[in-house]
Amino acid sequence: MSFKTNFQNVKGTKDILPEESIRWRKAEDIIRKKMMQYNFREIRFPTFESTELFRKSTGESTDIVKKEMFTFEDMGGRSLTLKPEGTPSVVRMFLQHGLFNKGVLQKFYYIERMFRQEKPQKGRYREFRQFGAEVIGSASAEIDAELVKSALDVFEDLNIEGIKLNINSIGCPVCRKDFIRKLKSFLKEKLPDLCEDCNRRYSENPMRILDCKKDKEKIKNAPFPLDFLCDDCKEHFEKFKSYLDYLGIKFNIDSGLVRGLDYYTKTVFEFVHPGLGSQNEVGGGGRYDELIGFMGGGDTPASGYAVGIDRLMLLLPEEEEKYDLDFYLVAFDSESGLLGWKILNELRDKGYSCDKDTMNRSIKAQFREADRQNAKWVIIIGEDERDKGVIQLKNMDKGEQKEVPMDIEKIIGEL
Ligand code: AMP
């Protein structure tokens, strides 16, 4: 038999096959456990939102909104977009459901798929998964440090080594004004030399030029936000660093780090791993004290991050994963098959995983299947067993076989 198809998964998407799924499930379990230890509450949000939400909150000048969104019209002519990042949906949910009434401080986490039309390559996909944590309601630098620590704890529990933390502060709208003026005058004469994106950013969001990978060398002497922080932002950044020190977290100050999104204020940070090559960013985040007010809520400080799970998976130590099964039934005839089926279902009720042949395969083929499925025990039933009211229970590891009464408690008692 040959299986062929002309269909392939769409470029930039990924199939996760059963054995690989085990690794994903384990990683997701570790993430959930850690998020709960930090008292983040899980939220899940829709795959698509109104396009306007991302335009407004991610920001018109960002690469995501400019060139990466999967946007389509529904039959009613409404413009919808597959979510490219989580924060806009989190903020929308927070405001729409009046979650501010549930307490001044709200801590959320999510594990969600995101969609961006980027050029696919290793570590960069068009559909990918992120986990993220967001804390709404606190302006404290302690929260920023706590967020960083929660992500680092996940990396540690996943046994991923070598992830580095870069931090910076990009100030607030007050101190940014002065900085942007200085930055623009520095950049003005360099513009003809800079890339097309930087030229566009110059008028839309000049700070983002500091983020440009292509022009990094040309702008290395540019003024940086850190040199323009107001007293409040300076103090916030000092506290953030002192909390990281207190928690024993090593960091590097990257004064060119500004992050891609429009809504960040004060603290920004990213996690990078050199082993990932050009897509070396594992995750990142920062404070967005202005966004909720901008989205129509009251003045509410907030902070959060997102980590790409697909990139984490590339960093996970290789381990061979196998499915296994508690019981496989080998039946000599159809009547024994039916009787065994009942026993399997009783065992399933007790929490065991069980399976059986459904294709009238030979005894040899049934044993082969039990092997292929890594069954721990095989239950063998034939005419003799039926007559005597017993089963043969074979321990596949030891190769030992014994006769056991056809009684669920007795079978379990023999394991
Ligand atoms: P961002 O939302 O852009 O701050 O990204 C946060 C994290 O999501 C990044 O550090 C990556 O790990 C991951 N990520 C972003 N874009 C992609 C992509 N196209 N494919 C895979 N992972 C991505």
PDB file of C-alpha atoms in Angstrom, residues 85-381:
ATOM      1  CA  GLU A  85       0.106  38.793  19.596  1.00  0.00           C
ATOM      2  CA  GLY A  86      -1.713  38.432  22.890  1.00  0.00           C
ATOM      3  CA  THR A  87      -1.639  41.730  24.764  1.00  0.00           C
ATOM      4  CA  PRO A  88      -4.378  43.510  22.742  1.00  0.00           C
ATOM      5  CA  SER A  89      -6.820  40.659  23.389  1.00  0.00           C
ATOM      6  CA  VAL A  90      -5.887  40.534  27.080  1.00  0.00           C
ATOM      7  CA  VAL A  91      -6.552  44.246  27.430  1.00  0.00           C
ATOM      8  CA  ARG A  92      -9.791  43.997  25.470  1.00  0.00           C
ATOM      9  CA  MET A  93     -10.984  41.152  27.712  1.00  0.00           C
ATOM     10  CA  PHE A  94      -9.975  43.054  30.814  1.00  0.00           C
ATOM     11  CA  LEU A  95     -12.004  46.083  29.760  1.00  0.00           C
ATOM     12  CA  GLN A  96     -14.929  44.300  28.081  1.00  0.00           C
ATOM     13  CA  HIS A  97     -15.631  42.022  31.042  1.00  0.00           C
ATOM     14  CA  GLY A  98     -15.099  44.685  33.673  1.00  0.00           C
ATOM     15  CA  LEU A  99     -12.334  42.633  35.267  1.00  0.00           C
ATOM     16  CA  PHE A 100     -11.086  45.790  36.969  1.00  0.00           C
ATOM     17  CA  ASN A 101     -14.054  45.328  39.335  1.00  0.00           C
ATOM     18  CA  LYS A 102     -12.598  42.020  40.498  1.00  0.00           C
ATOM     19  CA  GLY A 103      -9.569  43.546  42.178  1.00  0.00           C
ATOM     20  CA  VAL A 104      -7.013  46.252  41.674  1.00  0.00           C
ATOM     21  CA  LEU A 105      -4.373  43.783  40.600  1.00  0.00           C
ATOM     22  CA  GLN A 106      -5.031  41.145  37.957  1.00  0.00           C
ATOM     23  CA  LYS A 107      -2.501  38.515  36.931  1.00  0.00           C
ATOM     24  CA  PHE A 108      -3.140  36.529  33.764  1.00  0.00           C
ATOM     25  CA  TYR A 109      -1.343  33.964  31.665  1.00  0.00           C
ATOM     26  CA  TYR A 110      -2.143  32.374  28.342  1.00  0.00           C
ATOM     27  CA  ILE A 111      -0.888  29.724  25.965  1.00  0.00           C
ATOM     28  CA  GLU A 112      -2.131  30.635  22.514  1.00  0.00           C
ATOM     29  CA  ARG A 113      -1.387  30.347  18.817  1.00  0.00           C
ATOM     30  CA  MET A 114      -0.311  33.488  17.008  1.00  0.00           C
ATOM     31  CA  PHE A 115      -0.233  34.252  13.295  1.00  0.00           C
ATOM     32  CA  ARG A 116       2.143  36.524  11.416  1.00  0.00           C
ATOM     33  CA  GLN A 117       2.965  36.712   7.711  1.00  0.00           C
ATOM     34  CA  GLU A 118       6.714  36.686   8.157  1.00  0.00           C
ATOM     35  CA  LYS A 119       9.229  35.027   5.877  1.00  0.00           C
ATOM     36  CA  PRO A 120       9.420  31.481   7.254  1.00  0.00           C
ATOM     37  CA  GLN A 121      12.799  30.205   8.401  1.00  0.00           C
ATOM     38  CA  LYS A 122      14.174  28.225  11.329  1.00  0.00           C
ATOM     39  CA  GLY A 123      12.476  29.578  14.459  1.00  0.00           C
ATOM     40  CA  ARG A 124      10.192  31.870  12.475  1.00  0.00           C
ATOM     41  CA  TYR A 125       6.810  30.579  11.426  1.00  0.00           C
ATOM     42  CA  ARG A 126       3.520  31.986  10.224  1.00  0.00           C
ATOM     43  CA  GLU A 127       1.599  30.112  12.871  1.00  0.00           C
ATOM     44  CA  PHE A 128       3.393  29.724  16.176  1.00  0.00           C
ATOM     45  CA  ARG A 129       2.661  29.346  19.862  1.00  0.00           C
ATOM     46  CA  GLN A 130       3.387  31.716  22.690  1.00  0.00           C
ATOM     47  CA  PHE A 131       2.878  31.694  26.385  1.00  0.00           C
ATOM     48  CA  GLY A 132       2.538  35.046  27.988  1.00  0.00           C
ATOM     49  CA  ALA A 133       1.914  36.624  31.363  1.00  0.00           C
ATOM     50  CA  GLU A 134       0.341  40.015  31.970  1.00  0.00           C
ATOM     51  CA  VAL A 135      -0.114  41.893  35.220  1.00  0.00           C
ATOM     52  CA  ILE A 136      -2.633  44.710  35.141  1.00  0.00           C
ATOM     53  CA  GLY A 137      -2.967  47.307  37.892  1.00  0.00           C
ATOM     54  CA  SER A 138       0.493  47.725  39.366  1.00  0.00           C
ATOM     55  CA  ALA A 139       3.110  50.310  38.428  1.00  0.00           C
ATOM     56  CA  SER A 140       5.717  48.672  40.644  1.00  0.00           C
ATOM     57  CA  ALA A 141       9.096  47.645  39.276  1.00  0.00           C
ATOM     58  CA  GLU A 142       8.738  44.652  41.579  1.00  0.00           C
ATOM     59  CA  ILE A 143       6.132  43.286  39.175  1.00  0.00           C
ATOM     60  CA  ASP A 144       8.530  43.679  36.239  1.00  0.00           C
ATOM     61  CA  ALA A 145      11.155  41.703  38.141  1.00  0.00           C
ATOM     62  CA  GLU A 146       8.596  39.091  39.171  1.00  0.00           C
ATOM     63  CA  LEU A 147       7.532  38.671  35.540  1.00  0.00           C
ATOM     64  CA  VAL A 148      11.126  38.211  34.425  1.00  0.00           C
ATOM     65  CA  LYS A 149      11.686  35.666  37.177  1.00  0.00           C
ATOM     66  CA  SER A 150       8.599  33.657  36.202  1.00  0.00           C
ATOM     67  CA  ALA A 151       9.861  33.260  32.624  1.00  0.00           C
ATOM     68  CA  LEU A 152      13.373  32.349  33.798  1.00  0.00           C
ATOM     69  CA  ASP A 153      11.866  29.746  36.133  1.00  0.00           C
ATOM     70  CA  VAL A 154      10.065  28.160  33.185  1.00  0.00           C
ATOM     71  CA  PHE A 155      13.324  27.981  31.206  1.00  0.00           C
ATOM     72  CA  GLU A 156      15.016  26.403  34.196  1.00  0.00           C
ATOM     73  CA  ASP A 157      12.274  23.824  34.710  1.00  0.00           C
ATOM     74  CA  LEU A 158      12.534  22.956  31.025  1.00  0.00           C
ATOM     75  CA  ASN A 159      16.286  22.389  31.533  1.00  0.00           C
ATOM     76  CA  ILE A 160      17.162  25.021  28.965  1.00  0.00           C
ATOM     77  CA  GLU A 161      20.491  26.646  29.680  1.00  0.00           C
ATOM     78  CA  GLY A 162      22.186  29.675  28.190  1.00  0.00           C
ATOM     79  CA  ILE A 163      19.248  32.084  27.918  1.00  0.00           C
ATOM     80  CA  LYS A 164      20.413  35.651  28.540  1.00  0.00           C
ATOM     81  CA  LEU A 165      18.368  38.590  29.770  1.00  0.00           C
ATOM     82  CA  ASN A 166      18.700  42.044  28.214  1.00  0.00           C
ATOM     83  CA  ILE A 167      16.962  44.991  29.833  1.00  0.00           C
ATOM     84  CA  ASN A 168      16.435  48.659  29.164  1.00  0.00           C
ATOM     85  CA  SER A 169      14.111  51.537  29.991  1.00  0.00           C
ATOM     86  CA  ILE A 170      12.500  53.566  27.235  1.00  0.00           C
ATOM     87  CA  GLY A 171      10.985  56.121  29.576  1.00  0.00           C
ATOM     88  CA  CYS A 172       7.523  57.573  29.566  1.00  0.00           C
ATOM     89  CA  PRO A 173       5.784  60.021  27.205  1.00  0.00           C
ATOM     90  CA  VAL A 174       7.183  62.902  29.278  1.00  0.00           C
ATOM     91  CA  CYS A 175      10.888  62.089  29.010  1.00  0.00           C
ATOM     92  CA  ARG A 176      10.517  60.594  25.567  1.00  0.00           C
ATOM     93  CA  LYS A 177       9.678  63.953  23.975  1.00  0.00           C
ATOM     94  CA  ASP A 178      13.124  65.357  24.598  1.00  0.00           C
ATOM     95  CA  PHE A 179      14.778  62.108  23.590  1.00  0.00           C
ATOM     96  CA  ILE A 180      12.858  61.865  20.311  1.00  0.00           C
ATOM     97  CA  ARG A 181      13.792  65.437  19.426  1.00  0.00           C
ATOM     98  CA  LYS A 182      17.502  64.662  19.944  1.00  0.00           C
ATOM     99  CA  LEU A 183      17.224  61.319  18.149  1.00  0.00           C
ATOM    100  CA  LYS A 184      15.560  62.888  15.123  1.00  0.00           C
ATOM    101  CA  SER A 185      18.160  65.574  14.802  1.00  0.00           C
ATOM    102  CA  PHE A 186      20.904  62.897  15.020  1.00  0.00           C
ATOM    103  CA  LEU A 187      19.189  60.755  12.380  1.00  0.00           C
ATOM    104  CA  LYS A 188      18.218  63.494   9.974  1.00  0.00           C
ATOM    105  CA  GLU A 189      21.403  63.638   7.937  1.00  0.00           C
ATOM    106  CA  LYS A 190      21.882  59.873   8.077  1.00  0.00           C
ATOM    107  CA  LEU A 191      18.501  59.132   6.519  1.00  0.00           C
ATOM    108  CA  PRO A 192      19.633  58.742   2.891  1.00  0.00           C
ATOM    109  CA  ASP A 193      22.018  56.050   4.145  1.00  0.00           C
ATOM    110  CA  LEU A 194      19.432  54.143   6.177  1.00  0.00           C
ATOM    111  CA  CYS A 195      17.084  51.401   4.983  1.00  0.00           C
ATOM    112  CA  GLU A 196      13.566  51.953   3.673  1.00  0.00           C
ATOM    113  CA  ASP A 197      11.986  50.810   6.946  1.00  0.00           C
ATOM    114  CA  CYS A 198      14.084  53.267   8.964  1.00  0.00           C
ATOM    115  CA  ASN A 199      13.078  56.072   6.634  1.00  0.00           C
ATOM    116  CA  ARG A 200       9.430  55.240   7.204  1.00  0.00           C
ATOM    117  CA  ARG A 201       9.944  54.930  10.965  1.00  0.00           C
ATOM    118  CA  TYR A 202      11.623  58.327  11.082  1.00  0.00           C
ATOM    119  CA  SER A 203       8.284  60.059  10.819  1.00  0.00           C
ATOM    120  CA  GLU A 204       6.063  57.384  12.386  1.00  0.00           C
ATOM    121  CA  ASN A 205       8.027  56.062  15.344  1.00  0.00           C
ATOM    122  CA  PRO A 206      11.698  57.082  15.232  1.00  0.00           C
ATOM    123  CA  MET A 207      12.641  55.204  18.413  1.00  0.00           C
ATOM    124  CA  ARG A 208      12.096  51.962  16.503  1.00  0.00           C
ATOM    125  CA  ILE A 209      15.083  52.810  14.293  1.00  0.00           C
ATOM    126  CA  LEU A 210      17.260  51.781  17.247  1.00  0.00           C
ATOM    127  CA  ASP A 211      15.812  48.308  16.761  1.00  0.00           C
ATOM    128  CA  CYS A 212      16.933  47.995  13.143  1.00  0.00           C
ATOM    129  CA  LYS A 213      19.207  45.020  12.569  1.00  0.00           C
ATOM    130  CA  LYS A 214      20.365  46.274   9.148  1.00  0.00           C
ATOM    131  CA  ASP A 215      21.445  49.760  10.214  1.00  0.00           C
ATOM    132  CA  LYS A 216      22.800  48.883  13.655  1.00  0.00           C
ATOM    133  CA  GLU A 217      26.370  49.941  12.816  1.00  0.00           C
ATOM    134  CA  LYS A 218      25.359  53.214  11.188  1.00  0.00           C
ATOM    135  CA  ILE A 219      23.438  54.409  14.226  1.00  0.00           C
ATOM    136  CA  LYS A 220      25.654  53.117  16.989  1.00  0.00           C
ATOM    137  CA  ASN A 221      26.390  56.653  18.208  1.00  0.00           C
ATOM    138  CA  ALA A 222      22.731  57.615  18.395  1.00  0.00           C
ATOM    139  CA  PRO A 223      21.320  59.044  21.625  1.00  0.00           C
ATOM    140  CA  PHE A 224      19.603  56.379  23.728  1.00  0.00           C
ATOM    141  CA  PRO A 225      16.440  56.662  25.830  1.00  0.00           C
ATOM    142  CA  LEU A 226      18.373  55.790  29.026  1.00  0.00           C
ATOM    143  CA  ASP A 227      20.227  59.109  28.837  1.00  0.00           C
ATOM    144  CA  PHE A 228      16.968  61.055  28.873  1.00  0.00           C
ATOM    145  CA  LEU A 229      14.960  59.387  31.632  1.00  0.00           C
ATOM    146  CA  CYS A 230      12.999  61.665  33.935  1.00  0.00           C
ATOM    147  CA  ASP A 231      13.489  61.238  37.694  1.00  0.00           C
ATOM    148  CA  ASP A 232      10.466  58.987  38.013  1.00  0.00           C
ATOM    149  CA  CYS A 233      11.573  56.674  35.177  1.00  0.00           C
ATOM    150  CA  LYS A 234      15.161  56.684  36.426  1.00  0.00           C
ATOM    151  CA  GLU A 235      14.045  55.619  39.891  1.00  0.00           C
ATOM    152  CA  HIS A 236      11.813  52.935  38.406  1.00  0.00           C
ATOM    153  CA  PHE A 237      14.691  51.510  36.376  1.00  0.00           C
ATOM    154  CA  GLU A 238      17.038  51.593  39.381  1.00  0.00           C
ATOM    155  CA  LYS A 239      14.458  49.686  41.416  1.00  0.00           C
ATOM    156  CA  PHE A 240      13.933  47.174  38.638  1.00  0.00           C
ATOM    157  CA  LYS A 241      17.673  46.470  38.525  1.00  0.00           C
ATOM    158  CA  SER A 242      17.919  46.237  42.296  1.00  0.00           C
ATOM    159  CA  TYR A 243      15.051  43.721  42.422  1.00  0.00           C
ATOM    160  CA  LEU A 244      16.733  41.625  39.734  1.00  0.00           C
ATOM    161  CA  ASP A 245      19.929  41.733  41.814  1.00  0.00           C
ATOM    162  CA  TYR A 246      17.969  40.785  44.888  1.00  0.00           C
ATOM    163  CA  LEU A 247      16.516  37.775  43.055  1.00  0.00           C
ATOM    164  CA  GLY A 248      19.996  36.781  41.881  1.00  0.00           C
ATOM    165  CA  ILE A 249      19.131  37.369  38.210  1.00  0.00           C
ATOM    166  CA  LYS A 250      21.967  38.330  35.886  1.00  0.00           C
ATOM    167  CA  PHE A 251      21.205  40.882  33.210  1.00  0.00           C
ATOM    168  CA  ASN A 252      22.801  42.950  30.530  1.00  0.00           C
ATOM    169  CA  ILE A 253      21.721  46.547  29.916  1.00  0.00           C
ATOM    170  CA  ASP A 254      21.136  46.967  26.206  1.00  0.00           C
ATOM    171  CA  SER A 255      20.531  50.663  25.689  1.00  0.00           C
ATOM    172  CA  GLY A 256      19.444  50.049  22.085  1.00  0.00           C
ATOM    173  CA  LEU A 257      16.661  47.695  23.124  1.00  0.00           C
ATOM    174  CA  VAL A 258      13.317  49.369  22.402  1.00  0.00           C
ATOM    175  CA  ARG A 259      11.049  46.434  21.399  1.00  0.00           C
ATOM    176  CA  GLY A 260       8.848  46.474  18.369  1.00  0.00           C
ATOM    177  CA  LEU A 261       5.513  47.563  19.736  1.00  0.00           C
ATOM    178  CA  ASP A 262       4.187  51.062  20.124  1.00  0.00           C
ATOM    179  CA  TYR A 263       2.767  50.754  23.587  1.00  0.00           C
ATOM    180  CA  TYR A 264       5.771  50.054  25.782  1.00  0.00           C
ATOM    181  CA  THR A 265       6.818  52.463  28.540  1.00  0.00           C
ATOM    182  CA  LYS A 266       9.661  52.345  31.078  1.00  0.00           C
ATOM    183  CA  THR A 267      10.867  48.741  31.487  1.00  0.00           C
ATOM    184  CA  VAL A 268      11.584  46.634  28.413  1.00  0.00           C
ATOM    185  CA  PHE A 269      13.352  43.291  28.387  1.00  0.00           C
ATOM    186  CA  GLU A 270      14.120  40.353  26.159  1.00  0.00           C
ATOM    187  CA  PHE A 271      15.433  36.828  26.528  1.00  0.00           C
ATOM    188  CA  VAL A 272      17.920  35.685  23.923  1.00  0.00           C
ATOM    189  CA  HIS A 273      19.755  32.453  23.200  1.00  0.00           C
ATOM    190  CA  PRO A 274      22.809  32.412  20.937  1.00  0.00           C
ATOM    191  CA  GLY A 275      22.041  28.838  19.847  1.00  0.00           C
ATOM    192  CA  LEU A 276      19.031  30.025  17.864  1.00  0.00           C
ATOM    193  CA  GLY A 277      21.022  31.814  15.160  1.00  0.00           C
ATOM    194  CA  SER A 278      19.421  34.831  13.529  1.00  0.00           C
ATOM    195  CA  GLN A 279      16.081  34.333  15.313  1.00  0.00           C
ATOM    196  CA  ASN A 280      17.774  34.408  18.700  1.00  0.00           C
ATOM    197  CA  GLU A 281      14.996  36.048  20.687  1.00  0.00           C
ATOM    198  CA  VAL A 282      13.132  33.599  22.859  1.00  0.00           C
ATOM    199  CA  GLY A 283      10.778  36.116  24.374  1.00  0.00           C
ATOM    200  CA  GLY A 284      10.358  39.644  25.500  1.00  0.00           C
ATOM    201  CA  GLY A 285       8.105  42.129  27.095  1.00  0.00           C
ATOM    202  CA  GLY A 286       7.856  45.231  29.161  1.00  0.00           C
ATOM    203  CA  ARG A 287       5.659  47.750  30.834  1.00  0.00           C
ATOM    204  CA  TYR A 288       2.728  49.298  28.984  1.00  0.00           C
ATOM    205  CA  ASP A 289       1.337  51.872  31.394  1.00  0.00           C
ATOM    206  CA  GLU A 290      -0.298  53.911  28.622  1.00  0.00           C
ATOM    207  CA  LEU A 291      -2.132  51.222  26.681  1.00  0.00           C
ATOM    208  CA  ILE A 292      -5.203  50.632  28.827  1.00  0.00           C
ATOM    209  CA  GLY A 293      -5.974  54.330  29.053  1.00  0.00           C
ATOM    210  CA  PHE A 294      -5.391  54.605  25.326  1.00  0.00           C
ATOM    211  CA  MET A 295      -7.850  51.735  24.751  1.00  0.00           C
ATOM    212  CA  GLY A 296     -10.576  53.577  26.602  1.00  0.00           C
ATOM    213  CA  GLY A 297     -10.000  52.304  30.138  1.00  0.00           C
ATOM    214  CA  GLY A 298      -8.956  54.463  33.048  1.00  0.00           C
ATOM    215  CA  ASP A 299      -5.306  55.151  33.692  1.00  0.00           C
ATOM    216  CA  THR A 300      -4.076  51.655  34.557  1.00  0.00           C
ATOM    217  CA  PRO A 301      -0.448  50.553  34.646  1.00  0.00           C
ATOM    218  CA  ALA A 302       0.415  47.115  33.299  1.00  0.00           C
ATOM    219  CA  SER A 303       3.332  44.915  32.427  1.00  0.00           C
ATOM    220  CA  GLY A 304       3.812  41.617  30.635  1.00  0.00           C
ATOM    221  CA  TYR A 305       5.780  39.395  28.299  1.00  0.00           C
ATOM    222  CA  ALA A 306       5.412  36.721  25.662  1.00  0.00           C
ATOM    223  CA  VAL A 307       7.693  33.772  25.002  1.00  0.00           C
ATOM    224  CA  GLY A 308       7.738  31.771  21.773  1.00  0.00           C
ATOM    225  CA  ILE A 309       7.152  28.120  22.617  1.00  0.00           C
ATOM    226  CA  ASP A 310       8.295  26.932  19.169  1.00  0.00           C
ATOM    227  CA  ARG A 311      11.697  28.503  19.828  1.00  0.00           C
ATOM    228  CA  LEU A 312      11.839  26.958  23.294  1.00  0.00           C
ATOM    229  CA  MET A 313      11.186  23.575  21.696  1.00  0.00           C
ATOM    230  CA  LEU A 314      14.240  24.085  19.472  1.00  0.00           C
ATOM    231  CA  LEU A 315      16.293  24.550  22.644  1.00  0.00           C
ATOM    232  CA  LEU A 316      14.927  21.599  24.593  1.00  0.00           C
ATOM    233  CA  PRO A 317      17.407  18.791  25.128  1.00  0.00           C
ATOM    234  CA  GLU A 318      16.668  15.982  22.642  1.00  0.00           C
ATOM    235  CA  GLU A 319      14.924  13.106  24.335  1.00  0.00           C
ATOM    236  CA  GLU A 320      13.365  10.158  22.634  1.00  0.00           C
ATOM    237  CA  GLU A 321       9.708  10.094  23.550  1.00  0.00           C
ATOM    238  CA  LYS A 322       7.544   7.020  23.295  1.00  0.00           C
ATOM    239  CA  TYR A 323       3.894   6.362  23.864  1.00  0.00           C
ATOM    240  CA  ASP A 324       3.099   3.378  26.028  1.00  0.00           C
ATOM    241  CA  LEU A 325       0.041   1.436  26.911  1.00  0.00           C
ATOM    242  CA  ASP A 326      -0.972  -0.432  30.061  1.00  0.00           C
ATOM    243  CA  PHE A 327      -2.927  -3.277  28.440  1.00  0.00           C
ATOM    244  CA  TYR A 328      -3.292  -4.793  25.012  1.00  0.00           C
ATOM    245  CA  LEU A 329      -5.788  -7.582  24.405  1.00  0.00           C
ATOM    246  CA  VAL A 330      -4.871 -10.642  22.377  1.00  0.00           C
ATOM    247  CA  ALA A 331      -8.019 -12.600  21.561  1.00  0.00           C
ATOM    248  CA  PHE A 332      -8.113 -15.974  19.818  1.00  0.00           C
ATOM    249  CA  ASP A 333     -11.618 -15.593  18.415  1.00  0.00           C
ATOM    250  CA  SER A 334     -14.353 -12.992  18.122  1.00  0.00           C
ATOM    251  CA  GLU A 335     -16.239 -14.135  21.217  1.00  0.00           C
ATOM    252  CA  SER A 336     -13.059 -13.775  23.292  1.00  0.00           C
ATOM    253  CA  GLY A 337     -12.557 -10.377  21.660  1.00  0.00           C
ATOM    254  CA  LEU A 338     -15.960  -9.199  22.861  1.00  0.00           C
ATOM    255  CA  LEU A 339     -15.397 -10.488  26.376  1.00  0.00           C
ATOM    256  CA  GLY A 340     -11.942  -8.902  26.478  1.00  0.00           C
ATOM    257  CA  TRP A 341     -13.385  -5.616  25.247  1.00  0.00           C
ATOM    258  CA  LYS A 342     -15.564  -5.495  28.349  1.00  0.00           C
ATOM    259  CA  ILE A 343     -12.560  -6.114  30.592  1.00  0.00           C
ATOM    260  CA  LEU A 344     -10.590  -3.378  28.809  1.00  0.00           C
ATOM    261  CA  ASN A 345     -13.414  -0.921  29.388  1.00  0.00           C
ATOM    262  CA  GLU A 346     -13.530  -1.786  33.085  1.00  0.00           C
ATOM    263  CA  LEU A 347      -9.763  -1.256  33.258  1.00  0.00           C
ATOM    264  CA  ARG A 348     -10.149   2.078  31.484  1.00  0.00           C
ATOM    265  CA  ASP A 349     -12.720   3.053  34.124  1.00  0.00           C
ATOM    266  CA  LYS A 350     -10.018   2.357  36.708  1.00  0.00           C
ATOM    267  CA  GLY A 351      -7.628   4.695  34.887  1.00  0.00           C
ATOM    268  CA  TYR A 352      -5.577   2.288  32.754  1.00  0.00           C
ATOM    269  CA  SER A 353      -4.874   2.811  29.075  1.00  0.00           C
ATOM    270  CA  CYS A 354      -6.008  -0.145  26.977  1.00  0.00           C
ATOM    271  CA  ASP A 355      -6.395  -1.145  23.359  1.00  0.00           C
ATOM    272  CA  LYS A 356      -7.255  -4.135  21.203  1.00  0.00           C
ATOM    273  CA  ASP A 357      -7.350  -5.386  17.657  1.00  0.00           C
ATOM    274  CA  THR A 358     -10.410  -4.525  15.604  1.00  0.00           C
ATOM    275  CA  MET A 359      -9.343  -6.043  12.292  1.00  0.00           C
ATOM    276  CA  ASN A 360      -9.460  -9.784  12.999  1.00  0.00           C
ATOM    277  CA  ARG A 361      -5.704  -9.992  12.848  1.00  0.00           C
ATOM    278  CA  SER A 362      -3.805 -13.220  13.573  1.00  0.00           C
ATOM    279  CA  ILE A 363      -2.543 -13.955  17.080  1.00  0.00           C
ATOM    280  CA  LYS A 364       0.998 -13.272  15.878  1.00  0.00           C
ATOM    281  CA  ALA A 365      -0.053  -9.907  14.453  1.00  0.00           C
ATOM    282  CA  GLN A 366      -1.864  -9.026  17.687  1.00  0.00           C
ATOM    283  CA  PHE A 367       1.288  -9.735  19.715  1.00  0.00           C
ATOM    284  CA  ARG A 368       3.338  -7.718  17.256  1.00  0.00           C
ATOM    285  CA  GLU A 369       0.913  -4.838  17.732  1.00  0.00           C
ATOM    286  CA  ALA A 370       1.162  -5.160  21.536  1.00  0.00           C
ATOM    287  CA  ASP A 371       4.937  -4.803  21.133  1.00  0.00           C
ATOM    288  CA  ARG A 372       4.631  -1.861  18.777  1.00  0.00           C
ATOM    289  CA  GLN A 373       2.368  -0.138  21.291  1.00  0.00           C
ATOM    290  CA  ASN A 374       4.836  -0.729  24.142  1.00  0.00           C
ATOM    291  CA  ALA A 375       2.110  -2.504  26.110  1.00  0.00           C
ATOM    292  CA  LYS A 376       3.140  -3.317  29.680  1.00  0.00           C
ATOM    293  CA  TRP A 377       0.722  -6.199  29.980  1.00  0.00           C
ATOM    294  CA  VAL A 378      -1.086  -8.372  27.488  1.00  0.00           C
ATOM    295  CA  ILE A 379      -4.385  -9.999  28.340  1.00  0.00           C
ATOM    296  CA  ILE A 380      -4.805 -13.230  26.421  1.00  0.00           C
ATOM    297  CA  ILE A 381      -8.216 -14.856  26.064  1.00  0.00           C
TER     298      ILE A 381
END
